Amino acid sequence: MTLRFGVVGTGAIGREHINRITNKLSGGEIVAVTDVNQDSARQAVEKYQLNAVVYQDDKTLIASENVDAILVTSWGPAHEGTVLAAIEAGKYVFCEKPLATTAEGCRRIIETEMKKGKKLVQVGFMRRYDSGYIQLKHAIENNEIGEPLMIHAAHRNPEVDESYTTEMAVVDTLIHEIDVLHWLVSDDYTSVQVVFPKKTKYAHNQLQDPQLFTIKTKSGIVITVEVFVNCKYGYDIQCEVIGEEGIAKLPEYSSIVLRKAEKLSTNILNDWKSRFMEAYDVELQDFIDSITKTGEPKGPTSWDGYVAAVTSDACVKAQLTGEKEFITLQEKPEFYCETTVSEIMK
Ligand code: NAI
Ligand code: ISE
């Protein structure tokens, strides 16, 4: 069986995913595309030589009988409406982060999915499929460093444009750490506080950059995450878990080491596309394979999207108040208490 995708949003990551489904992965085919910028949708069809229909909007694309799964790669605020319509139509959904821009929006998605009685949605939290994070999780679960006490993480982008706001440091960037770090230590967040260090001269007037988040978990683990989106030198993702018996660190991107002209040097990547290329491949292949084999996606769920939204709401509030803000989740419905991706990747 081939899973027939309809793509909503043919921008940067939409095209990345179109390319991987068409040219790298197996079992999937792009049969429909749409974008508010119809030229972009047409150009994508041409560029990747797709045998795909260009639809006027997400609603008509979702209604097509030829489409089994909707790939949501539009702007964040548009995700909720598309995801809800897709679930109502009984279609599978792979939705890039964020699932919805508010916790209420995620709850609406959860309620609609539960009413349908079947898991249909996977959220694009690809770090859970990154081999480095998976190795870290195994080290923690195999008790190799004892009880985790602290995590120090950094999320650095070389630069951002004028449209990037202080809040986006949370909803667009930190959201990856928000998802992956509680998954890593199988714990829930309880509070967050934000500090703004001295501002880099490379940030535009309205943007606070860098930012430092201190997040606490139920068991008492203290997590610090530096978000620095004009770090200039490259795309750099760091994560170090400090345990009672030792420390486990996310592996560096592997690259040759050069000894030349009295210098020892190696490369640093410059964007998310290359850093997480393999993780994006594995997550989408898993989406296709799980649906084909079991009838349900097995990756990060709508519940995970909700947890991330509640946490990012608290982080944004903490940016505004400067105070410690609390993170309170609803009780997890039984519906979402099944196989996790960490079990799958073992
Ligand atoms: P982009 O701006 O390059 O592309 C978004 C496209 O969606 C644009 O072509 C726009 O015209 C279209 N669009 C917007 N609203 C629409 C609607 N209602 N219906 C149809 N098309 C619509 O943005 P980019 O970087 O591709 O990001 C898209 C999404 O993917 C965002 O939610 C972003 O947070 C997420 N993302 C995730 C990454 C990851 O590492 N998992 C990396 C980059 C983006
Ligand atoms: C982008 O949307 C992503 O999701 C990238 O993974 C992240 O590193 C970047 O900061 C975001 O803007």
XYZ file of C-alpha atoms and ligand atoms in Angstrom:
402
model
C 0.000 0.000 0.000
C 1.196 3.500 -0.819
C 0.268 6.283 1.602
C -1.003 9.179 -0.528
C -0.065 12.579 0.928
C -1.662 15.975 0.475
C 0.700 18.810 1.468
C -0.591 22.045 3.030
C 2.223 24.616 2.846
C 4.980 24.341 0.247
C 7.566 26.587 1.947
C 10.941 25.585 3.387
C 10.150 22.460 5.383
C 7.175 21.540 3.167
C 9.589 21.198 0.247
C 12.139 19.329 2.358
C 9.467 16.770 3.262
C 8.110 16.605 -0.312
C 11.624 15.836 -1.500
C 12.282 13.139 1.088
C 8.919 11.408 0.560
C 9.405 11.520 -3.217
C 13.104 10.758 -3.539
C 14.395 9.142 -0.350
C 11.704 7.269 1.553
C 9.520 4.346 0.569
C 5.774 3.771 0.756
C 4.628 7.376 0.340
C 3.622 9.552 -2.597
C 2.677 13.237 -2.885
C -0.631 13.379 -4.789
C -1.906 16.839 -3.782
C -0.508 20.190 -2.693
C -1.852 23.563 -1.670
C -0.463 26.854 -0.436
C -2.000 30.292 0.130
C 0.661 31.278 -2.349
C -0.590 29.200 -5.292
C 2.558 29.972 -7.299
C 4.617 28.305 -4.601
C 2.414 25.188 -4.777
C 2.735 25.046 -8.589
C 6.496 25.597 -8.423
C 6.858 22.751 -5.921
C 4.983 20.382 -8.264
C 7.266 21.408 -11.105
C 10.499 21.335 -9.118
C 9.965 17.831 -7.731
C 8.187 16.577 -10.885
C 5.176 15.485 -8.854
C 2.157 13.782 -10.279
C 0.033 15.927 -7.983
C -3.053 18.131 -8.144
C -2.755 21.739 -6.933
C -5.769 22.563 -4.745
C -7.204 25.989 -3.964
C -7.102 25.496 -0.200
C -6.686 22.953 2.604
C -10.432 22.133 2.814
C -10.715 21.009 -0.824
C -7.428 19.096 -0.574
C -8.608 17.280 2.560
C -11.892 16.387 0.847
C -10.112 14.659 -2.041
C -10.733 10.914 -2.088
C -7.219 10.377 -3.394
C -5.597 11.726 -0.232
C -4.940 9.447 2.779
C -2.684 11.689 4.898
C -2.262 15.443 5.313
C 1.226 16.882 5.738
C 0.760 20.192 7.577
C 3.706 22.485 6.890
C 1.971 25.854 6.813
C 2.595 28.662 9.349
C 1.908 27.767 12.986
C -1.351 29.773 13.411
C -2.902 27.888 10.448
C -2.173 24.394 11.810
C -5.158 23.971 14.143
C -7.863 24.562 11.506
C -6.250 22.187 9.020
C -5.636 19.464 11.618
C -9.231 19.651 12.911
C -10.675 19.452 9.396
C -8.409 16.505 8.537
C -9.404 14.552 11.664
C -13.098 15.247 10.992
C -12.582 13.766 7.509
C -10.860 10.705 9.049
C -7.509 11.493 7.404
C -4.092 10.860 8.932
C -2.092 13.967 9.841
C 1.602 14.678 10.088
C 1.743 18.192 11.566
C 4.920 20.216 11.946
C 5.351 21.954 15.286
C 3.440 23.616 16.820
C 0.348 21.380 16.740
C -1.611 24.547 17.594
C -0.414 27.875 18.927
C -2.434 27.609 22.151
C -3.088 24.895 24.732
C -6.853 25.360 24.123
C -6.284 24.702 20.416
C -4.393 21.482 21.227
C -7.205 20.418 23.577
C -9.727 20.910 20.776
C -7.599 18.650 18.577
C -7.337 16.025 21.344
C -11.102 16.048 21.901
C -11.833 15.720 18.188
C -9.318 12.879 17.780
C -10.685 11.021 20.811
C -14.215 11.421 19.473
C -13.072 9.801 16.215
C -11.842 6.918 18.394
C -8.555 6.464 16.562
C -5.098 8.017 16.711
C -4.617 9.914 13.471
C -2.105 12.636 14.329
C 1.682 12.707 14.612
C 3.501 15.922 15.570
C 6.861 16.719 13.931
C 9.005 16.553 17.066
C 11.829 14.950 15.094
C 14.420 15.063 17.861
C 12.829 11.952 19.378
C 14.089 10.201 16.230
C 17.614 11.671 16.352
C 20.178 8.958 17.032
C 22.079 11.179 19.504
C 19.012 11.842 21.677
C 18.043 8.161 21.458
C 21.507 7.171 22.728
C 21.154 9.692 25.566
C 17.752 8.261 26.502
C 19.086 4.709 26.508
C 22.042 5.746 28.712
C 19.629 7.311 31.209
C 17.175 4.388 31.143
C 20.022 1.862 31.521
C 21.091 3.769 34.645
C 24.531 4.505 33.213
C 24.731 7.929 34.895
C 22.485 7.222 37.903
C 19.621 9.568 38.723
C 19.577 12.654 36.456
C 19.965 15.819 38.570
C 20.439 18.588 36.004
C 20.368 19.162 32.260
C 22.249 21.931 30.471
C 21.088 22.543 26.928
C 21.705 25.138 24.234
C 19.780 25.860 21.015
C 21.774 28.192 18.807
C 20.860 29.438 15.331
C 23.340 31.530 13.323
C 20.844 34.334 12.684
C 17.171 35.223 12.322
C 15.386 37.882 10.312
C 13.408 40.949 11.443
C 10.152 38.998 11.685
C 11.485 36.804 14.517
C 10.164 37.998 17.895
C 11.168 37.438 21.529
C 8.154 35.115 21.916
C 9.290 33.038 18.923
C 12.368 32.051 20.898
C 9.838 29.917 22.812
C 7.119 28.932 20.339
C 9.390 28.391 17.343
C 12.753 27.408 18.829
C 12.719 26.336 22.513
C 9.666 24.181 21.750
C 12.022 21.445 20.498
C 13.804 21.293 23.882
C 10.435 21.535 25.654
C 9.363 18.367 23.884
C 12.549 16.346 23.906
C 13.869 17.020 27.421
C 10.900 15.755 29.453
C 10.752 12.740 27.111
C 14.454 12.142 27.755
C 14.048 11.879 31.523
C 10.404 10.613 31.555
C 9.335 13.419 33.880
C 6.860 16.330 33.845
C 7.660 20.022 34.077
C 6.427 22.049 37.038
C 7.823 25.584 36.637
C 9.896 27.912 34.491
C 11.751 31.181 34.927
C 13.481 33.290 32.270
C 16.502 35.568 32.481
C 17.633 37.904 29.702
C 21.433 38.228 29.644
C 23.270 41.134 28.023
C 21.820 41.489 24.522
C 23.901 40.722 21.431
C 24.409 43.640 19.069
C 23.259 41.341 16.221
C 19.637 41.140 17.496
C 17.178 43.650 16.041
C 15.664 46.286 18.349
C 12.600 44.360 19.582
C 14.305 40.989 20.017
C 15.788 39.814 23.320
C 18.661 37.531 22.372
C 20.051 35.409 24.012
C 17.573 34.094 26.585
C 18.124 31.666 29.440
C 15.311 29.399 30.659
C 15.395 27.502 33.949
C 12.812 24.731 34.015
C 12.097 22.410 36.936
C 10.585 18.927 36.803
C 8.337 17.055 39.234
C 11.235 14.911 40.518
C 13.372 18.043 41.051
C 15.623 17.975 37.964
C 16.750 21.500 37.083
C 17.102 22.203 33.367
C 18.794 25.243 31.875
C 18.287 26.015 28.204
C 20.097 28.809 26.411
C 18.308 30.011 23.287
C 20.620 32.162 21.175
C 19.337 32.806 17.661
C 22.017 35.204 16.422
C 25.038 33.274 17.624
C 26.698 33.852 14.232
C 29.093 30.922 14.228
C 26.674 28.136 13.140
C 23.730 25.898 14.057
C 24.584 24.292 17.338
C 22.486 21.985 19.509
C 23.948 20.993 22.868
C 22.573 18.815 25.645
C 24.324 17.463 28.714
C 22.603 15.390 31.381
C 24.290 15.472 34.782
C 23.585 12.349 36.836
C 24.558 11.078 40.293
C 27.144 8.702 38.803
C 28.284 10.515 35.665
C 27.436 12.745 32.728
C 25.920 11.901 29.347
C 26.339 14.364 26.502
C 24.653 14.601 23.105
C 27.230 13.597 20.461
C 28.633 16.353 18.265
C 27.818 16.235 14.568
C 30.571 14.043 13.178
C 32.963 15.643 10.739
C 36.601 15.133 9.844
C 39.232 16.790 11.976
C 41.828 18.693 9.999
C 45.399 19.282 11.098
C 46.627 22.071 8.873
C 48.701 25.250 9.016
C 49.398 24.821 12.738
C 45.668 24.467 13.428
C 43.339 21.645 14.474
C 39.864 22.237 12.976
C 36.489 20.647 12.339
C 33.172 21.786 10.807
C 30.030 23.166 12.426
C 26.749 22.904 10.508
C 24.760 26.019 9.663
C 21.083 25.022 9.719
C 18.423 22.663 11.028
C 17.969 20.991 7.630
C 21.402 19.403 7.714
C 21.650 18.864 11.489
C 18.429 16.850 11.712
C 18.273 15.465 8.170
C 18.436 11.840 9.289
C 15.898 12.399 12.083
C 13.388 13.917 9.613
C 13.892 10.918 7.324
C 13.374 8.408 10.125
C 10.317 10.178 11.606
C 8.474 10.352 8.281
C 9.405 6.791 7.337
C 8.086 5.697 10.727
C 4.845 7.643 10.112
C 4.374 5.877 6.766
C 5.349 2.417 8.051
C 3.286 2.565 11.255
C 0.141 3.561 9.381
C 0.724 1.004 6.661
C 1.392 -1.815 9.118
C -0.834 -0.994 12.096
C -3.311 1.628 10.894
C -2.027 4.226 13.405
C 0.963 6.555 13.641
C 3.246 5.689 16.589
C 5.264 8.901 16.954
C 4.671 12.013 19.093
C 0.924 12.414 19.608
C -1.579 15.244 19.948
C -1.062 14.848 23.704
C 2.644 15.628 23.216
C 1.611 18.683 21.199
C -0.624 19.735 24.119
C 2.164 19.272 26.715
C 4.462 21.427 24.573
C 1.778 24.122 24.198
C 1.026 24.309 27.946
C 4.744 24.549 28.664
C 5.402 27.151 26.008
C 2.459 29.248 27.305
C 4.153 29.263 30.739
C 7.532 30.129 29.184
C 6.032 33.086 27.290
C 4.331 34.279 30.489
C 7.668 33.962 32.316
C 9.309 36.113 29.616
C 6.770 38.847 30.386
C 6.676 38.663 34.188
C 10.264 37.738 34.990
C 8.757 35.545 37.723
C 8.659 31.794 38.207
C 5.591 30.516 36.344
C 3.940 27.182 37.040
C 3.204 24.459 34.490
C 0.051 22.439 35.130
C -1.189 19.706 32.831
C -4.588 18.062 32.682
C -4.634 14.350 33.457
C -3.391 12.304 30.498
C -6.293 10.451 28.855
C -5.994 6.653 28.632
C -6.347 7.070 24.847
C -2.780 8.469 24.677
C -1.131 6.032 27.132
C 0.164 3.512 24.621
C 3.419 2.634 22.877
C 5.930 5.437 22.924
C 8.509 6.188 20.298
C 11.313 5.273 22.725
C 9.936 1.749 22.911
C 9.735 1.595 19.135
C 13.326 2.739 18.644
C 14.802 0.118 21.023
P 7.716 28.897 5.368
O 7.248 30.292 5.601
O 8.971 28.685 4.588
O 6.569 28.047 4.660
C 5.236 28.051 5.090
C 4.352 27.981 3.848
O 3.001 27.801 4.279
C 4.385 29.233 3.001
O 4.632 28.879 1.648
C 2.993 29.858 3.178
O 2.547 30.550 2.031
C 2.168 28.625 3.469
N 0.929 28.863 4.211
C 0.752 29.644 5.293
N -0.516 29.562 5.736
C -1.159 28.693 4.911
C -2.466 28.156 4.853
N -3.423 28.547 5.727
N -2.762 27.273 3.884
C -1.828 26.884 2.993
N -0.565 27.357 3.001
C -0.226 28.223 3.951
O 7.840 28.231 6.822
P 8.645 26.925 7.236
O 9.979 27.300 7.752
O 8.560 25.915 6.159
O 7.794 26.449 8.508
C 6.557 25.814 8.358
C 6.201 25.106 9.667
O 7.179 24.109 9.936
C 6.182 26.024 10.893
O 5.156 25.635 11.750
C 7.562 25.790 11.534
O 7.543 26.000 12.933
C 7.788 24.330 11.211
N 9.214 24.003 11.087
C 9.689 22.927 11.753
C 11.024 22.614 11.712
C 11.547 21.468 12.494
O 12.739 21.441 12.774
N 10.734 20.486 12.832
C 11.975 23.402 10.919
C 11.358 24.488 10.216
C 10.026 24.768 10.305
C 12.761 26.430 13.139
O 11.376 26.653 12.908
C 12.961 25.040 13.636
O 12.071 24.326 13.977
C 14.382 24.712 13.869
O 14.527 23.355 14.237
C 14.870 25.623 14.974
O 16.244 25.379 15.232
C 14.706 27.085 14.577
O 15.072 27.892 15.668
C 13.241 27.380 14.228
O 13.147 28.710 13.764
